[in-house]
């Protein structure tokens, strides 16, 4: 399947849900307001945290800033779109009143960064139709940047239209990825993939905030992204940004991406096949090679 054969997930959602252009524009504005409301809380709490705790898995943190930002986001969504469902990272799912549209809310994308006062984080608001991305917004307060995108309206950073890079050569590319919270528990942890692409590109970055990584691909700062172990709220807005900026999004095997699967590729069209081929070529490293021989014993 070639890149032109892959219809944008966001365009497909727009066609299926039947929203008029004016309604898409209104919902994009709601997403922007919600992202900015969350980001204002992140700035207010930055460097002033009193509570940092793990919420189940090692390294999966939550702070009072996550909670405050989510509360601010939900207030905007409940006021402006009370009929729509919401899936929020901290408070879970609130069903809508019959609509198959659902907001995906990550109040603090990059919590570990934030907890360490590392200024790479944001508030991500995506809107999905039957679980597939439609539009979204991402506020990155440390950079004073608001990204947003919607079908028919394109992709934007503040007042500037953005687009993916024209990179077609893996050797000339700068990529980005991340490592899931369960990396300590399984060999399928992205270590081998990170090494494979680092050896064949100008570099691979690890930002620590998936939505911001995707926004930077959309803005042409980075040429491609792959990652596994993600949740819909990590991806929904970022997928809209990349696609509406002229990029491609697909599954590791090149088929259509599914947010629920938690793993995808997002890149400039010219790198799509190289990323698919590279991921297919990788096999997990042995646990002993990175100091975790117990994982080798647990592997089937």
PDB file of N, CA, C and O in Angstrom, residues 34 37-46 49-55 60-76 78 86 88-92 105-111 114-115 122-123 125:
ATOM      1  N   UNK A  34      -9.557  24.963  25.361  1.00  0.00           N
ATOM      2  CA  UNK A  34      -9.333  23.970  26.405  1.00  0.00           C
ATOM      3  C   UNK A  34      -7.839  23.741  26.628  1.00  0.00           C
ATOM      4  O   UNK A  34      -7.374  23.632  27.775  1.00  0.00           O
ATOM      5  N   UNK A  37      -6.432  26.636  28.514  1.00  0.00           N
ATOM      6  CA  UNK A  37      -6.855  26.623  29.915  1.00  0.00           C
ATOM      7  C   UNK A  37      -6.002  25.658  30.723  1.00  0.00           C
ATOM      8  O   UNK A  37      -5.579  25.966  31.850  1.00  0.00           O
ATOM      9  N   UNK A  38      -5.742  24.475  30.161  1.00  0.00           N
ATOM     10  CA  UNK A  38      -4.889  23.524  30.851  1.00  0.00           C
ATOM     11  C   UNK A  38      -3.468  24.030  30.992  1.00  0.00           C
ATOM     12  O   UNK A  38      -2.849  23.915  32.066  1.00  0.00           O
ATOM     13  N   UNK A  39      -2.931  24.617  29.925  1.00  0.00           N
ATOM     14  CA  UNK A  39      -1.556  25.099  29.951  1.00  0.00           C
ATOM     15  C   UNK A  39      -1.358  26.220  30.961  1.00  0.00           C
ATOM     16  O   UNK A  39      -0.276  26.335  31.562  1.00  0.00           O
ATOM     17  N   UNK A  40      -2.370  27.046  31.161  1.00  0.00           N
ATOM     18  CA  UNK A  40      -2.243  28.122  32.155  1.00  0.00           C
ATOM     19  C   UNK A  40      -2.059  27.551  33.552  1.00  0.00           C
ATOM     20  O   UNK A  40      -1.304  28.094  34.374  1.00  0.00           O
ATOM     21  N   UNK A  41      -2.712  26.426  33.833  1.00  0.00           N
ATOM     22  CA  UNK A  41      -2.528  25.767  35.124  1.00  0.00           C
ATOM     23  C   UNK A  41      -1.137  25.142  35.240  1.00  0.00           C
ATOM     24  O   UNK A  41      -0.528  25.152  36.317  1.00  0.00           O
ATOM     25  N   UNK A  42      -0.632  24.619  34.145  1.00  0.00           N
ATOM     26  CA  UNK A  42       0.713  24.049  34.176  1.00  0.00           C
ATOM     27  C   UNK A  42       1.756  25.111  34.492  1.00  0.00           C
ATOM     28  O   UNK A  42       2.682  24.886  35.285  1.00  0.00           O
ATOM     29  N   UNK A  43       1.612  26.273  33.891  1.00  0.00           N
ATOM     30  CA  UNK A  43       2.540  27.358  34.190  1.00  0.00           C
ATOM     31  C   UNK A  43       2.425  27.808  35.642  1.00  0.00           C
ATOM     32  O   UNK A  43       3.433  28.104  36.298  1.00  0.00           O
ATOM     33  N   UNK A  44       1.205  27.854  36.150  1.00  0.00           N
ATOM     34  CA  UNK A  44       0.992  28.314  37.519  1.00  0.00           C
ATOM     35  C   UNK A  44       1.643  27.391  38.543  1.00  0.00           C
ATOM     36  O   UNK A  44       2.094  27.839  39.606  1.00  0.00           O
ATOM     37  N   UNK A  45       1.716  26.087  38.233  1.00  0.00           N
ATOM     38  CA  UNK A  45       2.266  25.118  39.174  1.00  0.00           C
ATOM     39  C   UNK A  45       3.722  24.760  38.887  1.00  0.00           C
ATOM     40  O   UNK A  45       4.345  24.052  39.693  1.00  0.00           O
ATOM     41  N   UNK A  46       4.265  25.229  37.783  1.00  0.00           N
ATOM     42  CA  UNK A  46       5.601  24.803  37.372  1.00  0.00           C
ATOM     43  C   UNK A  46       6.650  25.236  38.400  1.00  0.00           C
ATOM     44  O   UNK A  46       6.757  26.407  38.759  1.00  0.00           O
ATOM     45  N   UNK A  49       5.597  22.290  42.765  1.00  0.00           N
ATOM     46  CA  UNK A  49       4.860  21.067  43.099  1.00  0.00           C
ATOM     47  C   UNK A  49       5.067  20.671  44.551  1.00  0.00           C
ATOM     48  O   UNK A  49       6.169  20.740  45.085  1.00  0.00           O
ATOM     49  N   UNK A  50       3.982  20.221  45.155  1.00  0.00           N
ATOM     50  CA  UNK A  50       4.039  19.717  46.521  1.00  0.00           C
ATOM     51  C   UNK A  50       3.819  18.214  46.590  1.00  0.00           C
ATOM     52  O   UNK A  50       4.143  17.584  47.594  1.00  0.00           O
ATOM     53  N   UNK A  51       3.252  17.632  45.530  1.00  0.00           N
ATOM     54  CA  UNK A  51       2.930  16.206  45.540  1.00  0.00           C
ATOM     55  C   UNK A  51       3.274  15.585  44.191  1.00  0.00           C
ATOM     56  O   UNK A  51       2.759  16.025  43.156  1.00  0.00           O
ATOM     57  N   UNK A  52       4.172  14.597  44.206  1.00  0.00           N
ATOM     58  CA  UNK A  52       4.516  13.812  43.018  1.00  0.00           C
ATOM     59  C   UNK A  52       4.423  12.344  43.421  1.00  0.00           C
ATOM     60  O   UNK A  52       5.122  11.911  44.338  1.00  0.00           O
ATOM     61  N   UNK A  53       3.535  11.598  42.770  1.00  0.00           N
ATOM     62  CA  UNK A  53       3.378  10.195  43.153  1.00  0.00           C
ATOM     63  C   UNK A  53       3.219   9.329  41.911  1.00  0.00           C
ATOM     64  O   UNK A  53       2.871   9.815  40.831  1.00  0.00           O
ATOM     65  N   UNK A  54       3.482   8.044  42.085  1.00  0.00           N
ATOM     66  CA  UNK A  54       3.266   7.082  41.016  1.00  0.00           C
ATOM     67  C   UNK A  54       1.837   6.564  41.102  1.00  0.00           C
ATOM     68  O   UNK A  54       1.287   6.417  42.187  1.00  0.00           O
ATOM     69  N   UNK A  55       1.250   6.286  39.938  1.00  0.00           N
ATOM     70  CA  UNK A  55      -0.147   5.837  39.927  1.00  0.00           C
ATOM     71  C   UNK A  55      -0.285   4.414  39.390  1.00  0.00           C
ATOM     72  O   UNK A  55      -1.128   4.135  38.560  1.00  0.00           O
ATOM     73  N   UNK A  60       5.230   6.146  36.136  1.00  0.00           N
ATOM     74  CA  UNK A  60       3.992   6.764  35.659  1.00  0.00           C
ATOM     75  C   UNK A  60       3.510   7.722  36.749  1.00  0.00           C
ATOM     76  O   UNK A  60       2.849   7.322  37.710  1.00  0.00           O
ATOM     77  N   UNK A  61       3.832   8.997  36.594  1.00  0.00           N
ATOM     78  CA  UNK A  61       3.634   9.974  37.651  1.00  0.00           C
ATOM     79  C   UNK A  61       2.352  10.773  37.482  1.00  0.00           C
ATOM     80  O   UNK A  61       1.827  10.930  36.370  1.00  0.00           O
ATOM     81  N   UNK A  62       1.875  11.296  38.587  1.00  0.00           N
ATOM     82  CA  UNK A  62       0.779  12.250  38.583  1.00  0.00           C
ATOM     83  C   UNK A  62       1.087  13.299  39.644  1.00  0.00           C
ATOM     84  O   UNK A  62       1.647  12.986  40.703  1.00  0.00           O
ATOM     85  N   UNK A  63       0.751  14.534  39.358  1.00  0.00           N
ATOM     86  CA  UNK A  63       1.005  15.646  40.269  1.00  0.00           C
ATOM     87  C   UNK A  63      -0.262  16.469  40.414  1.00  0.00           C
ATOM     88  O   UNK A  63      -1.246  16.282  39.681  1.00  0.00           O
ATOM     89  N   UNK A  64      -0.232  17.428  41.335  1.00  0.00           N
ATOM     90  CA  UNK A  64      -1.392  18.314  41.464  1.00  0.00           C
ATOM     91  C   UNK A  64      -1.586  19.171  40.218  1.00  0.00           C
ATOM     92  O   UNK A  64      -2.690  19.631  39.938  1.00  0.00           O
ATOM     93  N   UNK A  65      -0.529  19.351  39.441  1.00  0.00           N
ATOM     94  CA  UNK A  65      -0.661  20.110  38.196  1.00  0.00           C
ATOM     95  C   UNK A  65      -1.497  19.342  37.173  1.00  0.00           C
ATOM     96  O   UNK A  65      -2.309  19.943  36.449  1.00  0.00           O
ATOM     97  N   UNK A  66      -1.291  18.018  37.074  1.00  0.00           N
ATOM     98  CA  UNK A  66      -2.120  17.184  36.187  1.00  0.00           C
ATOM     99  C   UNK A  66      -3.599  17.375  36.528  1.00  0.00           C
ATOM    100  O   UNK A  66      -4.446  17.563  35.641  1.00  0.00           O
ATOM    101  N   UNK A  67      -3.901  17.296  37.818  1.00  0.00           N
ATOM    102  CA  UNK A  67      -5.291  17.365  38.275  1.00  0.00           C
ATOM    103  C   UNK A  67      -5.880  18.746  38.015  1.00  0.00           C
ATOM    104  O   UNK A  67      -7.007  18.880  37.529  1.00  0.00           O
ATOM    105  N   UNK A  68      -5.114  19.794  38.325  1.00  0.00           N
ATOM    106  CA  UNK A  68      -5.615  21.158  38.129  1.00  0.00           C
ATOM    107  C   UNK A  68      -5.819  21.463  36.651  1.00  0.00           C
ATOM    108  O   UNK A  68      -6.814  22.098  36.262  1.00  0.00           O
ATOM    109  N   UNK A  69      -4.881  21.021  35.816  1.00  0.00           N
ATOM    110  CA  UNK A  69      -5.006  21.256  34.381  1.00  0.00           C
ATOM    111  C   UNK A  69      -6.203  20.517  33.806  1.00  0.00           C
ATOM    112  O   UNK A  69      -6.951  21.067  32.979  1.00  0.00           O
ATOM    113  N   UNK A  70      -6.403  19.267  34.237  1.00  0.00           N
ATOM    114  CA  UNK A  70      -7.548  18.513  33.728  1.00  0.00           C
ATOM    115  C   UNK A  70      -8.863  19.155  34.152  1.00  0.00           C
ATOM    116  O   UNK A  70      -9.816  19.230  33.360  1.00  0.00           O
ATOM    117  N   UNK A  71      -8.918  19.631  35.379  1.00  0.00           N
ATOM    118  CA  UNK A  71     -10.134  20.304  35.849  1.00  0.00           C
ATOM    119  C   UNK A  71     -10.437  21.527  34.993  1.00  0.00           C
ATOM    120  O   UNK A  71     -11.600  21.773  34.621  1.00  0.00           O
ATOM    121  N   UNK A  72      -9.413  22.302  34.643  1.00  0.00           N
ATOM    122  CA  UNK A  72      -9.613  23.491  33.814  1.00  0.00           C
ATOM    123  C   UNK A  72     -10.055  23.121  32.405  1.00  0.00           C
ATOM    124  O   UNK A  72     -10.937  23.767  31.821  1.00  0.00           O
ATOM    125  N   UNK A  73      -9.455  22.058  31.852  1.00  0.00           N
ATOM    126  CA  UNK A  73      -9.837  21.601  30.518  1.00  0.00           C
ATOM    127  C   UNK A  73     -11.290  21.136  30.502  1.00  0.00           C
ATOM    128  O   UNK A  73     -12.087  21.521  29.622  1.00  0.00           O
ATOM    129  N   UNK A  74     -11.662  20.308  31.474  1.00  0.00           N
ATOM    130  CA  UNK A  74     -13.019  19.765  31.499  1.00  0.00           C
ATOM    131  C   UNK A  74     -14.060  20.853  31.686  1.00  0.00           C
ATOM    132  O   UNK A  74     -15.173  20.752  31.153  1.00  0.00           O
ATOM    133  N   UNK A  75     -13.712  21.892  32.413  1.00  0.00           N
ATOM    134  CA  UNK A  75     -14.656  23.003  32.583  1.00  0.00           C
ATOM    135  C   UNK A  75     -14.987  23.646  31.244  1.00  0.00           C
ATOM    136  O   UNK A  75     -16.148  23.982  30.962  1.00  0.00           O
ATOM    137  N   UNK A  76     -13.979  23.810  30.389  1.00  0.00           N
ATOM    138  CA  UNK A  76     -14.212  24.385  29.057  1.00  0.00           C
ATOM    139  C   UNK A  76     -15.050  23.432  28.211  1.00  0.00           C
ATOM    140  O   UNK A  76     -16.032  23.846  27.560  1.00  0.00           O
ATOM    141  N   UNK A  78     -17.088  20.978  29.115  1.00  0.00           N
ATOM    142  CA  UNK A  78     -18.453  20.798  29.621  1.00  0.00           C
ATOM    143  C   UNK A  78     -19.312  22.025  29.361  1.00  0.00           C
ATOM    144  O   UNK A  78     -20.515  21.920  29.126  1.00  0.00           O
ATOM    145  N   UNK A  86     -16.100  12.436  26.886  1.00  0.00           N
ATOM    146  CA  UNK A  86     -14.723  12.806  27.213  1.00  0.00           C
ATOM    147  C   UNK A  86     -13.985  11.578  27.734  1.00  0.00           C
ATOM    148  O   UNK A  86     -14.517  10.836  28.568  1.00  0.00           O
ATOM    149  N   UNK A  88     -10.490  11.266  29.577  1.00  0.00           N
ATOM    150  CA  UNK A  88      -9.413  12.053  30.169  1.00  0.00           C
ATOM    151  C   UNK A  88      -8.461  11.151  30.928  1.00  0.00           C
ATOM    152  O   UNK A  88      -8.880  10.186  31.576  1.00  0.00           O
ATOM    153  N   UNK A  89      -7.179  11.471  30.863  1.00  0.00           N
ATOM    154  CA  UNK A  89      -6.174  10.590  31.452  1.00  0.00           C
ATOM    155  C   UNK A  89      -6.384  10.371  32.943  1.00  0.00           C
ATOM    156  O   UNK A  89      -6.261   9.247  33.436  1.00  0.00           O
ATOM    157  N   UNK A  90      -6.706  11.417  33.679  1.00  0.00           N
ATOM    158  CA  UNK A  90      -6.774  11.288  35.135  1.00  0.00           C
ATOM    159  C   UNK A  90      -8.150  10.879  35.653  1.00  0.00           C
ATOM    160  O   UNK A  90      -8.250  10.171  36.653  1.00  0.00           O
ATOM    161  N   UNK A  91      -9.209  11.308  35.003  1.00  0.00           N
ATOM    162  CA  UNK A  91     -10.555  11.041  35.534  1.00  0.00           C
ATOM    163  C   UNK A  91     -11.337  10.001  34.750  1.00  0.00           C
ATOM    164  O   UNK A  91     -12.455   9.647  35.126  1.00  0.00           O
ATOM    165  N   UNK A  92     -10.774   9.509  33.652  1.00  0.00           N
ATOM    166  CA  UNK A  92     -11.439   8.444  32.917  1.00  0.00           C
ATOM    167  C   UNK A  92     -12.453   8.938  31.904  1.00  0.00           C
ATOM    168  O   UNK A  92     -12.369  10.049  31.397  1.00  0.00           O
ATOM    169  N   UNK A 105      -8.304  13.788  26.329  1.00  0.00           N
ATOM    170  CA  UNK A 105      -7.644  14.848  27.083  1.00  0.00           C
ATOM    171  C   UNK A 105      -6.397  14.322  27.787  1.00  0.00           C
ATOM    172  O   UNK A 105      -6.477  13.410  28.608  1.00  0.00           O
ATOM    173  N   UNK A 106      -5.260  14.910  27.466  1.00  0.00           N
ATOM    174  CA  UNK A 106      -4.033  14.695  28.234  1.00  0.00           C
ATOM    175  C   UNK A 106      -3.686  16.039  28.869  1.00  0.00           C
ATOM    176  O   UNK A 106      -3.109  16.911  28.206  1.00  0.00           O
ATOM    177  N   UNK A 107      -4.032  16.230  30.136  1.00  0.00           N
ATOM    178  CA  UNK A 107      -3.834  17.551  30.745  1.00  0.00           C
ATOM    179  C   UNK A 107      -2.378  17.941  30.881  1.00  0.00           C
ATOM    180  O   UNK A 107      -2.033  19.119  30.813  1.00  0.00           O
ATOM    181  N   UNK A 108      -1.519  16.936  31.062  1.00  0.00           N
ATOM    182  CA  UNK A 108      -0.083  17.186  31.170  1.00  0.00           C
ATOM    183  C   UNK A 108       0.664  16.086  30.435  1.00  0.00           C
ATOM    184  O   UNK A 108       0.933  15.013  30.981  1.00  0.00           O
ATOM    185  N   UNK A 109       0.955  16.340  29.180  1.00  0.00           N
ATOM    186  CA  UNK A 109       1.747  15.423  28.369  1.00  0.00           C
ATOM    187  C   UNK A 109       3.213  15.699  28.675  1.00  0.00           C
ATOM    188  O   UNK A 109       3.717  16.783  28.406  1.00  0.00           O
ATOM    189  N   UNK A 110       3.885  14.720  29.287  1.00  0.00           N
ATOM    190  CA  UNK A 110       5.258  14.930  29.711  1.00  0.00           C
ATOM    191  C   UNK A 110       5.362  15.172  31.204  1.00  0.00           C
ATOM    192  O   UNK A 110       6.123  16.032  31.649  1.00  0.00           O
ATOM    193  N   UNK A 111       4.624  14.393  31.995  1.00  0.00           N
ATOM    194  CA  UNK A 111       4.589  14.619  33.443  1.00  0.00           C
ATOM    195  C   UNK A 111       5.964  14.435  34.080  1.00  0.00           C
ATOM    196  O   UNK A 111       6.341  15.206  34.975  1.00  0.00           O
ATOM    197  N   UNK A 114       7.953  17.466  33.486  1.00  0.00           N
ATOM    198  CA  UNK A 114       7.404  18.559  34.286  1.00  0.00           C
ATOM    199  C   UNK A 114       7.833  18.434  35.748  1.00  0.00           C
ATOM    200  O   UNK A 114       8.229  19.421  36.383  1.00  0.00           O
ATOM    201  N   UNK A 115       7.754  17.219  36.284  1.00  0.00           N
ATOM    202  CA  UNK A 115       8.103  17.006  37.685  1.00  0.00           C
ATOM    203  C   UNK A 115       9.566  17.325  37.962  1.00  0.00           C
ATOM    204  O   UNK A 115       9.931  17.692  39.089  1.00  0.00           O
ATOM    205  N   UNK A 122       3.144  19.744  27.665  1.00  0.00           N
ATOM    206  CA  UNK A 122       2.026  20.518  27.142  1.00  0.00           C
ATOM    207  C   UNK A 122       0.693  19.914  27.542  1.00  0.00           C
ATOM    208  O   UNK A 122       0.616  18.881  28.208  1.00  0.00           O
ATOM    209  N   UNK A 123      -0.362  20.593  27.137  1.00  0.00           N
ATOM    210  CA  UNK A 123      -1.733  20.111  27.305  1.00  0.00           C
ATOM    211  C   UNK A 123      -2.281  19.764  25.936  1.00  0.00           C
ATOM    212  O   UNK A 123      -2.299  20.600  25.031  1.00  0.00           O
ATOM    213  N   UNK A 125      -5.379  18.203  23.524  1.00  0.00           N
ATOM    214  CA  UNK A 125      -6.823  17.986  23.412  1.00  0.00           C
ATOM    215  C   UNK A 125      -7.127  17.480  22.008  1.00  0.00           C
ATOM    216  O   UNK A 125      -6.981  18.218  21.027  1.00  0.00           O
TER     217      UNK A 125
END
